[in-house]
Amino acid sequence: MAVEAQPVAVAPAEVSKKSSHYGSFVREEERNNMNKDEVIRIYDLANLELDLNQIDKIQEKYNTVLSFAQNILEVDTEDVTPMEMVDNHDAHLRADEVRKGLEREDGLKNAKDREYGYFRLKKVL
């Protein structure tokens, strides 16, 4: 059952002046706390069915992951020598090959919304 999420208004005075590493401005007390409205919004944006009886459990799982990520971001790595760098990694990549893609109708057959032969998406900010 899809549930329409309502936007949550945040007054400018309540917003932290410091941006988190993942680029969003949030209230200090909500930095690691995803609320039920956000769970509903994420499921709606991903076009996933959401069992309303599972919202509390899903919210708890999201908050566990966010808390873990926040703990990692707070680790002082100032004097730690990097062990692996992407720019010096010797990855063997396959050669690009031109292949026939999907026909437009096949690619759009499961689209929730479309316009002028393209996917139409909700605006996400």
mmCIF file of C-alpha atoms in Angstrom:
data_model
loop_
_atom_site.group_PDB
_atom_site.id
_atom_site.type_symbol
_atom_site.label_atom_id
_atom_site.label_comp_id
_atom_site.label_asym_id
_atom_site.label_seq_id
_atom_site.Cartn_x
_atom_site.Cartn_y
_atom_site.Cartn_z
ATOM 1 C CA MET A 1 0.000 0.000 0.000
ATOM 2 C CA ALA A 2 1.601 3.246 -1.104
ATOM 3 C CA VAL A 3 1.261 6.154 1.306
ATOM 4 C CA GLU A 4 1.685 9.766 0.215
ATOM 5 C CA ALA A 5 4.399 11.415 2.306
ATOM 6 C CA GLN A 6 3.886 14.958 3.531
ATOM 7 C CA PRO A 7 6.852 17.355 3.471
ATOM 8 C CA VAL A 8 8.261 18.276 6.860
ATOM 9 C CA ALA A 9 8.801 22.019 7.298
ATOM 10 C CA VAL A 10 11.882 23.147 9.187
ATOM 11 C CA ALA A 11 12.259 26.723 10.341
ATOM 12 C CA PRO A 12 15.650 28.250 9.420
ATOM 13 C CA ALA A 13 16.501 28.854 13.093
ATOM 14 C CA GLU A 14 16.164 25.123 13.794
ATOM 15 C CA VAL A 15 18.591 24.091 11.069
ATOM 16 C CA SER A 16 22.172 23.295 11.955
ATOM 17 C CA LYS A 17 24.686 25.710 10.462
ATOM 18 C CA LYS A 18 27.081 22.813 9.955
ATOM 19 C CA SER A 19 26.541 20.526 6.974
ATOM 20 C CA SER A 20 26.939 16.800 7.509
ATOM 21 C CA HIS A 21 29.254 14.778 5.247
ATOM 22 C CA TYR A 22 26.282 13.608 3.205
ATOM 23 C CA GLY A 23 25.362 17.147 2.263
ATOM 24 C CA SER A 24 22.038 17.845 3.979
ATOM 25 C CA PHE A 25 21.171 20.359 6.651
ATOM 26 C CA VAL A 26 19.311 18.828 9.578
ATOM 27 C CA ARG A 27 18.328 19.770 13.107
ATOM 28 C CA GLU A 28 21.033 18.763 15.594
ATOM 29 C CA GLU A 29 18.649 16.490 17.517
ATOM 30 C CA GLU A 30 17.593 14.713 14.305
ATOM 31 C CA ARG A 31 21.048 14.140 12.801
ATOM 32 C CA ASN A 32 20.830 10.360 13.370
ATOM 33 C CA ASN A 33 17.088 10.046 13.671
ATOM 34 C CA MET A 34 14.954 9.252 10.641
ATOM 35 C CA ASN A 35 11.283 9.816 11.402
ATOM 36 C CA LYS A 36 8.280 7.863 10.113
ATOM 37 C CA ASP A 37 7.435 10.509 7.492
ATOM 38 C CA GLU A 38 10.910 10.129 5.974
ATOM 39 C CA VAL A 39 10.535 6.340 5.838
ATOM 40 C CA ILE A 40 7.224 6.754 4.030
ATOM 41 C CA ARG A 41 8.760 9.321 1.649
ATOM 42 C CA ILE A 42 11.713 7.055 0.779
ATOM 43 C CA TYR A 43 9.435 4.115 0.047
ATOM 44 C CA ASP A 44 7.157 6.332 -2.039
ATOM 45 C CA LEU A 45 10.079 7.750 -4.073
ATOM 46 C CA ALA A 46 11.389 4.230 -4.688
ATOM 47 C CA ASN A 47 7.904 3.028 -5.698
ATOM 48 C CA LEU A 48 8.044 0.326 -3.011
ATOM 49 C CA GLU A 49 5.071 -1.079 -1.181
ATOM 50 C CA LEU A 50 5.145 -0.274 2.519
ATOM 51 C CA ASP A 51 3.420 -2.339 5.174
ATOM 52 C CA LEU A 52 2.250 0.284 7.666
ATOM 53 C CA ASN A 53 2.746 -2.238 10.475
ATOM 54 C CA GLN A 54 6.470 -2.373 9.649
ATOM 55 C CA ILE A 55 7.245 1.369 9.717
ATOM 56 C CA ASP A 56 8.634 1.309 13.282
ATOM 57 C CA LYS A 57 10.927 -1.628 12.496
ATOM 58 C CA ILE A 58 12.138 -0.043 9.236
ATOM 59 C CA GLN A 59 12.702 3.289 11.001
ATOM 60 C CA GLU A 60 14.798 1.521 13.647
ATOM 61 C CA LYS A 61 16.900 -0.189 10.950
ATOM 62 C CA TYR A 62 17.513 3.100 9.106
ATOM 63 C CA ASN A 63 18.508 4.805 12.364
ATOM 64 C CA THR A 64 20.924 1.979 13.216
ATOM 65 C CA VAL A 65 22.649 2.412 9.847
ATOM 66 C CA LEU A 66 22.723 6.215 10.166
ATOM 67 C CA SER A 67 24.190 5.971 13.662
ATOM 68 C CA PHE A 68 26.882 3.576 12.441
ATOM 69 C CA ALA A 69 27.724 5.888 9.524
ATOM 70 C CA GLN A 70 27.908 8.876 11.878
ATOM 71 C CA ASN A 71 30.321 6.966 14.139
ATOM 72 C CA ILE A 72 32.559 6.279 11.131
ATOM 73 C CA LEU A 73 32.475 9.939 10.074
ATOM 74 C CA GLU A 74 33.543 11.014 13.571
ATOM 75 C CA VAL A 75 36.698 8.866 13.615
ATOM 76 C CA ASP A 76 39.835 11.021 13.617
ATOM 77 C CA THR A 77 41.906 9.918 10.618
ATOM 78 C CA GLU A 78 44.204 12.945 10.586
ATOM 79 C CA ASP A 79 47.446 10.988 11.126
ATOM 80 C CA VAL A 80 46.427 7.738 9.416
ATOM 81 C CA THR A 81 48.258 6.780 6.238
ATOM 82 C CA PRO A 82 45.847 5.611 3.522
ATOM 83 C CA MET A 83 46.229 1.923 2.725
ATOM 84 C CA GLU A 84 44.640 2.020 -0.744
ATOM 85 C CA MET A 85 43.905 4.849 -3.113
ATOM 86 C CA VAL A 86 41.538 4.671 -6.050
ATOM 87 C CA ASP A 87 43.949 6.509 -8.324
ATOM 88 C CA ASN A 88 46.735 3.950 -7.820
ATOM 89 C CA HIS A 89 44.526 0.886 -8.023
ATOM 90 C CA ASP A 90 45.438 -1.372 -10.952
ATOM 91 C CA ALA A 91 41.989 -2.477 -12.086
ATOM 92 C CA HIS A 92 41.668 -4.436 -15.295
ATOM 93 C CA LEU A 93 38.601 -3.149 -17.060
ATOM 94 C CA ARG A 94 36.773 -4.853 -19.872
ATOM 95 C CA ALA A 95 36.689 -3.184 -23.261
ATOM 96 C CA ASP A 96 33.596 -1.182 -24.102
ATOM 97 C CA GLU A 97 31.415 -2.833 -26.698
ATOM 98 C CA VAL A 98 28.572 -1.236 -28.582
ATOM 99 C CA ARG A 99 25.419 -3.303 -28.138
ATOM 100 C CA LYS A 100 21.809 -2.834 -29.080
ATOM 101 C CA GLY A 101 19.795 -1.328 -26.240
ATOM 102 C CA LEU A 102 16.161 -1.793 -25.284
ATOM 103 C CA GLU A 103 13.388 -0.562 -27.495
ATOM 104 C CA ARG A 104 11.749 2.524 -25.981
ATOM 105 C CA GLU A 105 8.451 0.795 -25.190
ATOM 106 C CA ASP A 106 10.205 -2.139 -23.510
ATOM 107 C CA GLY A 107 12.245 0.250 -21.388
ATOM 108 C CA LEU A 108 9.183 2.256 -20.350
ATOM 109 C CA LYS A 109 6.713 -0.594 -19.824
ATOM 110 C CA ASN A 110 7.085 -0.535 -16.011
ATOM 111 C CA ALA A 111 7.344 3.253 -15.687
ATOM 112 C CA LYS A 112 5.018 4.659 -13.055
ATOM 113 C CA ASP A 113 4.704 7.893 -15.042
ATOM 114 C CA ARG A 114 5.972 8.956 -18.465
ATOM 115 C CA GLU A 115 5.832 11.977 -20.688
ATOM 116 C CA TYR A 116 6.871 12.483 -24.331
ATOM 117 C CA GLY A 117 8.427 9.013 -24.451
ATOM 118 C CA TYR A 118 10.611 9.510 -21.345
ATOM 119 C CA PHE A 119 10.426 8.612 -17.665
ATOM 120 C CA ARG A 120 8.745 11.311 -15.636
ATOM 121 C CA LEU A 121 10.131 11.487 -12.104
ATOM 122 C CA LYS A 122 9.181 13.310 -8.952
ATOM 123 C CA LYS A 123 11.362 16.253 -8.093
ATOM 124 C CA VAL A 124 13.791 15.231 -5.363
ATOM 125 C CA LEU A 125 15.660 17.871 -3.388
#
